[in-house]
Amino acid sequence: MTDAHTPEPDGTAVRVALWRALHVRVDAPPHVLDDELGLRLAAPDDDRLRLPDMDPDGTRHYRGGVLARARYIEDLVLEQLGHGVDQYVILGAGLDTFAQRRPEVAARLRVFEVDRPGPQAWKRRRLVDLGLGVPDGLHLVPVDFEANESWWAQLTATGFDPGRPAVVASAGVSMYLTHEANEATLRQIASLAPGSTLAMTFQPPLELLDEEERPGRLAVEKGARASGTPFLSFYAPDTILALADRAGFARTRHVSAAMLNARYFADRTDGLRTSNGEEFLIAGT
């Protein structure tokens, strides 16, 4: 398993950043998300770009999923900003580039990126090296999960105000956590000020996936186990909604892959879409 202090992002974070850039480079406009900055941050060599996970055709559905979830969260942040919510927390931030790509929006927010100490320090250096720096409203929150550090304590120590509403995003994280850890996270976020919103992706069990999606899921699970980061938790939509209800959220809803496809990919003719291998829980306090 990758150590918390390893001074570089993990492979999953790099892959997500490269898929977002690949979309701009190989998929026809209009682009769901215009993000090549992650490619500049990761600065991969040519060998990395030739690996099978960078094949434009073979990764189309995974790429679509990464794009849809990122765009949906950003749309949600903008919507909530219009209601006066000006705190945005990104759990497992990786190579997220929102604050750099959308400076006019980020300037109206306090953005908190929560991740492991090593990758956080690495990202800070890369932002400086690229001449981008770390704007005043962006707070990099290092948390050593393996040492049982509390992400909540570190977040509040960095200036987050739990007495004011916030948008909290957790994308591509829940499957790596135990059921108990996911429950604890839901309870913690449900204690936020009224008007807060959680956008959390989850992976349904294999039997709920479309038939054609199952071999891909099995392959991804195998790769995750081999890299020391096995998938631990899967949820049917009704199950994750019930968990959020028990955690204390006032409002919960399920955003399905079909809804994301209708919203972001309906007019495309190139087959780019997201699969039902990852969907959203949206919960409000």
Coordinates of N, CA and C in Angstrom, one line a residue, residues 72-277:
Y72 N -20.3 17.2 -12.6 CA -21.5 17.2 -11.8 C -21.1 18.0 -10.5
I73 N -20.0 17.6 -9.9 CA -19.6 18.2 -8.6 C -19.4 19.7 -8.8
E74 N -18.7 20.1 -9.9 CA -18.5 21.5 -10.1 C -19.8 22.3 -10.4
D75 N -20.7 21.7 -11.1 CA -22.0 22.3 -11.3 C -22.7 22.5 -9.9
L76 N -22.6 21.5 -9.1 CA -23.2 21.6 -7.7 C -22.6 22.7 -6.9
V77 N -21.2 22.8 -7.0 CA -20.6 23.9 -6.2 C -21.0 25.3 -6.7
L78 N -21.2 25.4 -8.0 CA -21.6 26.7 -8.6 C -23.1 27.0 -8.2
E79 N -23.9 26.0 -8.2 CA -25.3 26.1 -7.8 C -25.4 26.6 -6.3
Q80 N -24.6 25.9 -5.4 CA -24.7 26.2 -4.0 C -24.0 27.6 -3.7
L81 N -23.0 27.9 -4.5 CA -22.4 29.3 -4.3 C -23.5 30.3 -4.6
G82 N -24.3 30.1 -5.5 CA -25.4 31.0 -5.8 C -26.4 31.2 -4.6
H83 N -26.4 30.2 -3.7 CA -27.2 30.2 -2.5 C -26.4 30.7 -1.3
G84 N -25.2 31.2 -1.5 CA -24.4 31.7 -0.4 C -23.4 30.7 0.2
V85 N -23.3 29.5 -0.3 CA -22.4 28.5 0.4 C -21.0 28.7 -0.2
D86 N -20.1 29.1 0.6 CA -18.8 29.5 0.1 C -17.6 28.7 0.7
Q87 N -17.9 27.5 1.2 CA -16.9 26.5 1.6 C -17.0 25.3 0.8
Y88 N -15.9 24.8 0.3 CA -15.9 23.6 -0.6 C -14.8 22.7 -0.1
V89 N -15.1 21.5 0.3 CA -14.2 20.5 0.8 C -14.1 19.4 -0.2
I90 N -12.9 19.0 -0.6 CA -12.6 17.9 -1.5 C -11.9 16.8 -0.8
L91 N -12.5 15.7 -0.5 CA -11.9 14.6 0.2 C -11.2 13.7 -0.8
G92 N -9.9 13.3 -0.5 CA -9.2 12.6 -1.5 C -8.9 13.4 -2.7
A93 N -8.4 14.6 -2.6 CA -8.3 15.5 -3.7 C -7.4 15.1 -4.9
G94 N -6.4 14.4 -4.6 CA -5.5 13.9 -5.7 C -4.9 15.1 -6.5
L95 N -5.1 15.1 -7.8 CA -4.6 16.1 -8.6 C -5.7 17.0 -9.1
D96 N -6.7 17.3 -8.2 CA -7.8 18.2 -8.6 C -7.3 19.5 -9.0
T97 N -7.9 20.2 -10.0 CA -7.4 21.4 -10.5 C -8.4 22.5 -10.5
F98 N -9.5 22.3 -9.7 CA -10.6 23.3 -9.7 C -10.1 24.7 -9.4
A99 N -9.3 24.9 -8.4 CA -8.9 26.2 -7.9 C -8.0 26.9 -9.0
Q100 N -7.3 26.1 -9.8 CA -6.5 26.7 -10.8 C -7.2 27.0 -12.1
R101 N -8.2 26.1 -12.5 CA -8.9 26.2 -13.7 C -10.0 27.3 -13.6
R102 N -10.6 27.4 -12.4 CA -11.7 28.3 -12.3 C -11.4 29.3 -11.2
P103 N -10.4 30.2 -11.5 CA -9.9 31.1 -10.5 C -11.0 32.2 -10.1
E104 N -11.9 32.5 -11.1 CA -12.9 33.5 -10.9 C -14.0 33.0 -9.9
V105 N -14.2 31.7 -9.9 CA -15.1 31.0 -9.0 C -14.4 30.8 -7.6
A106 N -13.2 30.2 -7.7 CA -12.4 29.9 -6.5 C -12.2 31.1 -5.6
A107 N -12.1 32.3 -6.3 CA -11.8 33.5 -5.5 C -13.0 33.9 -4.6
R108 N -14.2 33.3 -4.9 CA -15.4 33.5 -4.1 C -15.6 32.4 -3.0
L109 N -14.7 31.5 -3.0 CA -14.8 30.3 -2.1 C -13.6 30.1 -1.2
R110 N -13.8 29.3 -0.2 CA -12.7 28.8 0.5 C -12.6 27.3 0.2
V111 N -11.6 26.9 -0.5 CA -11.5 25.5 -1.0 C -10.5 24.8 -0.1
F112 N -10.9 23.6 0.4 CA -10.1 22.7 1.2 C -9.9 21.4 0.6
E113 N -8.6 21.1 0.2 CA -8.3 19.8 -0.4 C -7.6 18.9 0.6
V114 N -8.3 17.8 0.9 CA -7.8 16.9 1.9 C -7.2 15.7 1.2
D115 N -5.9 15.4 1.6 CA -5.2 14.3 1.0 C -4.0 13.9 1.9
R116 N -3.3 12.9 1.5 CA -2.2 12.4 2.3 C -1.0 13.5 2.3
P117 N -0.2 13.5 3.4 CA 0.9 14.5 3.4 C 1.8 14.5 2.3
G118 N 2.3 13.3 1.9 CA 3.3 13.3 0.8 C 2.8 13.9 -0.5
P119 N 1.7 13.4 -1.0 CA 1.2 14.0 -2.3 C 0.8 15.4 -2.1
Q120 N 0.3 15.9 -0.9 CA 0.0 17.3 -0.7 C 1.3 18.1 -0.9
A121 N 2.4 17.7 -0.3 CA 3.6 18.5 -0.4 C 4.1 18.5 -1.8
W122 N 4.0 17.3 -2.5 CA 4.4 17.2 -3.9 C 3.6 18.1 -4.8
K123 N 2.3 18.2 -4.6 CA 1.4 19.0 -5.4 C 1.8 20.5 -5.1
R124 N 2.0 20.9 -3.9 CA 2.4 22.3 -3.6 C 3.6 22.7 -4.4
R125 N 4.6 21.8 -4.4 CA 5.9 22.1 -5.1 C 5.6 22.2 -6.6
R126 N 4.8 21.3 -7.2 CA 4.5 21.4 -8.6 C 3.8 22.7 -9.0
L127 N 2.8 23.1 -8.1 CA 2.1 24.3 -8.4 C 3.0 25.5 -8.5
V128 N 4.0 25.5 -7.5 CA 5.0 26.6 -7.5 C 5.9 26.5 -8.7
D129 N 6.3 25.3 -9.1 CA 7.2 25.1 -10.2 C 6.6 25.5 -11.5
L130 N 5.3 25.3 -11.6 CA 4.6 25.7 -12.8 C 4.2 27.2 -12.9
G131 N 4.5 27.9 -11.8 CA 4.2 29.3 -11.7 C 2.8 29.6 -11.3
L132 N 2.1 28.6 -10.8 CA 0.7 28.8 -10.5 C 0.5 29.2 -9.0
G133 N 1.4 28.6 -8.2 CA 1.3 28.9 -6.8 C 0.1 28.4 -6.1
V134 N -0.1 28.7 -4.8 CA -1.3 28.3 -4.1 C -2.0 29.6 -3.7
P135 N -3.2 29.8 -4.3 CA -3.9 31.1 -4.0 C -4.4 31.1 -2.5
D136 N -4.7 32.3 -2.0 CA -5.0 32.5 -0.6 C -6.3 31.6 -0.2
G137 N -7.2 31.5 -1.1 CA -8.4 30.7 -0.8 C -8.3 29.2 -0.9
L138 N -7.1 28.7 -1.3 CA -7.0 27.3 -1.4 C -6.2 26.8 -0.2
H139 N -6.7 25.8 0.5 CA -6.1 25.3 1.7 C -5.8 23.8 1.5
L140 N -4.5 23.4 1.5 CA -4.1 22.0 1.3 C -4.1 21.4 2.7
V141 N -4.9 20.4 3.0 CA -5.1 19.8 4.3 C -4.4 18.4 4.3
P142 N -3.2 18.3 4.9 CA -2.6 17.0 4.9 C -3.1 16.1 6.1
V143 N -3.5 14.9 5.7 CA -4.0 14.0 6.8 C -3.4 12.6 6.6
D144 N -2.7 12.1 7.7 CA -2.1 10.8 7.6 C -3.1 9.8 8.1
F145 N -3.9 9.3 7.2 CA -4.9 8.3 7.6 C -4.4 7.1 8.2
E146 N -3.2 6.6 7.8 CA -2.6 5.4 8.3 C -2.1 5.6 9.7
A147 N -1.9 6.8 10.2 CA -1.6 7.1 11.6 C -2.9 7.4 12.4
N148 N -4.0 7.2 11.8 CA -5.3 7.5 12.4 C -5.5 8.9 12.7
E149 N -4.9 9.8 11.9 CA -5.2 11.2 12.1 C -6.7 11.5 11.7
S150 N -7.3 12.4 12.4 CA -8.7 12.8 12.1 C -8.7 13.8 11.0
W151 N -9.3 13.5 9.9 CA -9.4 14.5 8.8 C -10.3 15.7 9.2
W152 N -11.2 15.4 10.1 CA -12.1 16.5 10.6 C -11.3 17.5 11.4
A153 N -10.5 16.9 12.3 CA -9.6 17.8 13.2 C -8.7 18.6 12.4
Q154 N -8.0 18.0 11.4 CA -7.1 18.7 10.5 C -7.8 19.8 9.7
L155 N -9.0 19.4 9.2 CA -9.8 20.4 8.4 C -10.1 21.6 9.2
T156 N -10.6 21.5 10.4 CA -11.0 22.6 11.2 C -9.8 23.4 11.7
A157 N -8.6 22.7 11.9 CA -7.4 23.4 12.3 C -6.9 24.3 11.1
T158 N -7.3 23.9 9.9 CA -6.8 24.7 8.7 C -7.7 25.9 8.4
G159 N -8.8 26.0 9.2 CA -9.6 27.2 9.0 C -11.0 26.9 8.6
F160 N -11.4 25.7 8.4 CA -12.8 25.3 8.0 C -13.7 25.7 9.1
D161 N -14.8 26.2 8.8 CA -15.8 26.6 9.8 C -17.0 25.7 9.8
P162 N -17.1 24.7 10.7 CA -18.2 23.7 10.7 C -19.6 24.4 11.0
G163 N -19.6 25.6 11.5 CA -20.8 26.3 11.8 C -21.4 27.0 10.6
R164 N -20.7 26.9 9.5 CA -21.3 27.5 8.2 C -21.4 26.4 7.2
P165 N -22.4 26.6 6.3 CA -22.7 25.5 5.3 C -21.5 25.3 4.3
A166 N -21.4 24.1 3.8 CA -20.3 23.8 2.9 C -20.8 22.7 1.9
V167 N -20.1 22.6 0.8 CA -20.2 21.5 -0.1 C -19.0 20.6 0.1
V168 N -19.3 19.3 0.3 CA -18.3 18.3 0.6 C -18.3 17.3 -0.6
A169 N -17.2 17.1 -1.3 CA -17.2 16.2 -2.4 C -16.3 15.0 -2.0
S170 N -16.8 13.8 -2.3 CA -16.0 12.6 -2.1 C -16.2 11.7 -3.3
A171 N -15.3 11.8 -4.3 CA -15.5 11.1 -5.5 C -14.4 10.0 -5.7
G172 N -14.8 8.8 -5.9 CA -13.8 7.7 -6.1 C -13.1 7.3 -4.8
V173 N -13.8 7.5 -3.7 CA -13.2 7.2 -2.4 C -13.9 6.0 -1.7
S174 N -15.2 6.0 -1.7 CA -16.0 5.2 -0.8 C -15.6 3.7 -0.9
M175 N -15.3 3.2 -2.1 CA -15.0 1.8 -2.3 C -13.7 1.4 -1.7
Y176 N -12.8 2.3 -1.4 CA -11.6 2.0 -0.7 C -11.7 1.9 0.8
L177 N -12.8 2.4 1.3 CA -13.0 2.5 2.8 C -13.9 1.3 3.2
T178 N -13.7 0.9 4.5 CA -14.6 -0.1 5.1 C -16.0 0.5 5.3
H179 N -16.9 -0.4 5.5 CA -18.3 0.0 5.7 C -18.3 1.0 6.9
E180 N -17.6 0.6 8.0 CA -17.6 1.4 9.2 C -17.0 2.8 9.0
A181 N -16.0 2.9 8.2 CA -15.4 4.2 7.9 C -16.3 5.0 7.0
N182 N -17.0 4.4 6.1 CA -18.0 5.2 5.3 C -19.2 5.7 6.2
E183 N -19.6 4.8 7.1 CA -20.7 5.3 8.1 C -20.2 6.4 8.9
A184 N -19.0 6.3 9.4 CA -18.4 7.4 10.3 C -18.3 8.7 9.5
T185 N -17.9 8.6 8.2 CA -17.8 9.8 7.4 C -19.2 10.5 7.2
L186 N -20.2 9.6 6.9 CA -21.5 10.2 6.7 C -22.0 10.9 8.0
R187 N -21.8 10.2 9.1 CA -22.3 10.9 10.4 C -21.6 12.2 10.6
Q188 N -20.3 12.3 10.3 CA -19.5 13.5 10.5 C -20.0 14.6 9.6
I189 N -20.2 14.3 8.4 CA -20.7 15.4 7.4 C -22.1 15.8 7.7
A190 N -22.9 14.8 8.2 CA -24.3 15.1 8.6 C -24.4 16.1 9.7
S191 N -23.3 16.3 10.5 CA -23.3 17.2 11.6 C -23.0 18.6 11.2
L192 N -22.7 18.9 9.9 CA -22.4 20.2 9.4 C -23.6 21.1 9.5
A193 N -23.4 22.4 9.3 CA -24.4 23.4 9.4 C -25.5 23.1 8.4
P194 N -26.8 23.5 8.8 CA -27.9 23.4 7.8 C -27.5 24.1 6.5
G195 N -27.9 23.5 5.4 CA -27.6 24.0 4.1 C -26.4 23.4 3.5
S196 N -25.8 22.5 4.2 CA -24.6 21.8 3.6 C -25.0 20.7 2.7
T197 N -24.1 20.3 1.8 CA -24.4 19.3 0.8 C -23.2 18.3 0.6
L198 N -23.5 17.0 0.7 CA -22.5 16.0 0.4 C -22.7 15.4 -1.0
A199 N -21.7 15.4 -1.9 CA -21.8 14.7 -3.1 C -20.7 13.5 -3.0
M200 N -21.2 12.3 -2.9 CA -20.4 11.2 -2.7 C -20.7 10.1 -3.7
T201 N -19.6 9.6 -4.4 CA -19.8 8.6 -5.4 C -19.7 7.2 -4.6
F202 N -20.4 6.2 -5.2 CA -20.4 4.9 -4.7 C -20.4 3.9 -5.8
Q203 N -19.9 2.7 -5.6 CA -20.0 1.7 -6.6 C -21.0 0.6 -6.2
P204 N -22.0 0.4 -7.1 CA -22.9 -0.7 -6.8 C -22.3 -2.1 -6.9
P205 N -22.9 -3.1 -6.3 CA -22.4 -4.5 -6.4 C -22.4 -4.9 -7.8
L206 N -21.6 -5.9 -8.1 CA -21.4 -6.4 -9.5 C -22.7 -6.8 -10.1
E207 N -23.6 -7.4 -9.3 CA -24.9 -7.9 -9.9 C -25.8 -6.8 -10.4
L208 N -25.6 -5.6 -9.9 CA -26.4 -4.4 -10.4 C -25.8 -3.7 -11.6
L209 N -24.6 -4.1 -12.0 CA -24.0 -3.5 -13.2 C -24.6 -4.0 -14.5
D210 N -24.6 -3.2 -15.5 CA -25.0 -3.7 -16.8 C -24.1 -4.8 -17.2
E211 N -24.6 -5.8 -17.9 CA -23.8 -7.0 -18.2 C -22.5 -6.7 -18.9
E212 N -22.5 -5.8 -19.8 CA -21.3 -5.5 -20.5 C -20.2 -4.8 -19.7
E213 N -20.7 -4.2 -18.5 CA -19.7 -3.5 -17.6 C -19.0 -4.4 -16.7
R214 N -19.5 -5.7 -16.5 CA -19.0 -6.5 -15.4 C -17.5 -7.0 -15.6
P215 N -17.2 -7.4 -16.8 CA -15.7 -7.8 -17.0 C -14.8 -6.6 -16.7
G216 N -15.1 -5.4 -17.0 CA -14.3 -4.3 -16.7 C -14.2 -4.0 -15.2
R217 N -15.3 -4.2 -14.5 CA -15.2 -4.0 -13.0 C -14.3 -5.1 -12.4
L218 N -14.4 -6.3 -12.9 CA -13.6 -7.4 -12.3 C -12.1 -7.1 -12.6
A219 N -11.8 -6.6 -13.8 CA -10.4 -6.3 -14.1 C -9.9 -5.2 -13.2
V220 N -10.7 -4.2 -13.0 CA -10.3 -3.0 -12.2 C -10.1 -3.5 -10.7
E221 N -11.0 -4.3 -10.2 CA -10.9 -4.8 -8.9 C -9.6 -5.6 -8.7
K222 N -9.3 -6.4 -9.7 CA -8.0 -7.2 -9.7 C -6.8 -6.3 -9.6
G223 N -6.8 -5.3 -10.4 CA -5.7 -4.4 -10.4 C -5.6 -3.6 -9.1
A224 N -6.7 -3.3 -8.5 CA -6.7 -2.6 -7.2 C -6.1 -3.5 -6.1
R225 N -6.5 -4.7 -6.1 CA -5.9 -5.7 -5.1 C -4.4 -5.8 -5.3
A226 N -4.0 -5.9 -6.6 CA -2.6 -6.1 -6.9 C -1.8 -4.9 -6.4
S227 N -2.3 -3.8 -6.5 CA -1.6 -2.6 -6.1 C -1.7 -2.3 -4.6
G228 N -2.4 -3.1 -3.9 CA -2.5 -2.9 -2.4 C -3.6 -2.0 -2.0
T229 N -4.5 -1.7 -2.9 CA -5.6 -0.8 -2.5 C -6.9 -1.5 -2.9
P230 N -7.3 -2.6 -2.3 CA -8.5 -3.3 -2.7 C -9.8 -2.5 -2.5
F231 N -10.8 -2.9 -3.3 CA -12.1 -2.3 -3.1 C -12.7 -3.1 -1.9
L232 N -13.3 -2.3 -1.0 CA -13.8 -2.9 0.2 C -15.3 -2.7 0.4
S233 N -15.9 -1.7 -0.2 CA -17.3 -1.4 0.0 C -18.1 -1.2 -1.3
F234 N -19.2 -1.9 -1.4 CA -20.1 -1.6 -2.5 C -21.5 -1.4 -2.0
Y235 N -22.3 -0.6 -2.6 CA -23.7 -0.2 -2.1 C -24.7 -0.2 -3.2
A236 N -25.8 -0.9 -3.0 CA -27.0 -0.6 -3.8 C -27.5 0.8 -3.5
P237 N -28.1 1.4 -4.5 CA -28.6 2.8 -4.2 C -29.5 2.9 -3.0
D238 N -30.4 1.9 -2.8 CA -31.3 2.0 -1.6 C -30.5 1.9 -0.3
T239 N -29.4 1.1 -0.4 CA -28.6 0.9 0.8 C -27.9 2.2 1.2
I240 N -27.3 2.8 0.2 CA -26.5 4.0 0.6 C -27.5 5.2 1.0
L241 N -28.7 5.2 0.4 CA -29.6 6.2 0.8 C -30.1 6.0 2.3
A242 N -30.3 4.7 2.6 CA -30.7 4.4 4.0 C -29.5 4.7 5.0
L243 N -28.3 4.5 4.6 CA -27.2 4.8 5.4 C -27.1 6.3 5.7
A244 N -27.3 7.1 4.7 CA -27.3 8.6 4.8 C -28.5 9.0 5.7
D245 N -29.6 8.4 5.5 CA -30.8 8.8 6.4 C -30.5 8.5 7.8
R246 N -29.9 7.3 8.1 CA -29.6 7.0 9.5 C -28.5 7.9 10.1
A247 N -27.6 8.4 9.2 CA -26.5 9.2 9.6 C -27.0 10.6 10.1
G248 N -28.2 10.9 9.7 CA -28.8 12.2 10.1 C -29.0 13.3 9.1
F249 N -28.8 12.9 7.8 CA -29.1 13.9 6.7 C -30.6 14.2 6.6
A250 N -30.9 15.4 6.3 CA -32.3 15.8 6.2 C -32.9 15.4 4.8
R251 N -32.0 15.4 3.8 CA -32.5 15.1 2.4 C -31.5 14.2 1.8
T252 N -31.9 13.2 1.0 CA -31.0 12.3 0.3 C -31.6 12.0 -1.1
R253 N -30.8 11.9 -2.0 CA -31.2 11.4 -3.4 C -30.1 10.7 -4.1
H254 N -30.5 9.9 -5.0 CA -29.6 9.1 -5.8 C -29.5 9.7 -7.2
V255 N -28.3 10.0 -7.7 CA -28.1 10.5 -9.1 C -27.5 9.3 -9.8
S256 N -28.2 8.7 -10.8 CA -27.8 7.5 -11.5 C -26.9 7.9 -12.7
A257 N -26.3 6.8 -13.2 CA -25.5 7.0 -14.4 C -26.4 7.4 -15.6
A258 N -27.6 6.9 -15.6 CA -28.5 7.3 -16.7 C -28.8 8.8 -16.6
M259 N -29.0 9.3 -15.4 CA -29.2 10.8 -15.3 C -28.0 11.6 -15.7
L260 N -26.8 11.1 -15.4 CA -25.6 11.8 -15.8 C -25.4 11.8 -17.3
N261 N -25.7 10.6 -17.9 CA -25.6 10.5 -19.3 C -26.6 11.4 -20.1
A262 N -27.8 11.5 -19.5 CA -28.8 12.4 -20.1 C -28.3 13.9 -20.0
R263 N -27.6 14.2 -18.9 CA -27.3 15.6 -18.7 C -26.0 16.0 -19.5
Y264 N -25.0 15.1 -19.6 CA -23.8 15.5 -20.2 C -23.4 14.8 -21.5
F265 N -24.0 13.7 -21.9 CA -23.6 13.0 -23.1 C -24.7 12.8 -24.1
A266 N -25.9 13.3 -23.9 CA -27.1 13.0 -24.7 C -26.9 13.2 -26.2
D267 N -26.2 14.3 -26.5 CA -26.1 14.7 -27.9 C -24.8 14.2 -28.6
R268 N -24.0 13.4 -27.9 CA -22.8 12.9 -28.5 C -23.0 11.7 -29.4
T269 N -22.2 11.6 -30.4 CA -22.3 10.5 -31.3 C -21.0 9.6 -31.3
D270 N -20.1 9.9 -30.3 CA -18.8 9.2 -30.3 C -18.8 8.0 -29.3
G271 N -19.9 7.8 -28.6 CA -20.0 6.7 -27.6 C -19.5 7.1 -26.2
L272 N -19.1 8.3 -26.1 CA -18.6 8.7 -24.7 C -19.8 8.8 -23.8
R273 N -19.6 8.1 -22.7 CA -20.7 8.1 -21.7 C -20.1 7.6 -20.4
T274 N -20.9 7.6 -19.3 CA -20.5 6.9 -18.1 C -21.3 5.6 -17.9
S275 N -20.7 4.7 -17.2 CA -21.4 3.4 -16.9 C -22.1 3.5 -15.6
N276 N -22.9 2.5 -15.3 CA -23.5 2.5 -14.0 C -22.6 1.8 -12.9
G277 N -21.3 1.7 -13.2 CA -20.4 1.2 -12.2 C -20.1 2.2 -11.1

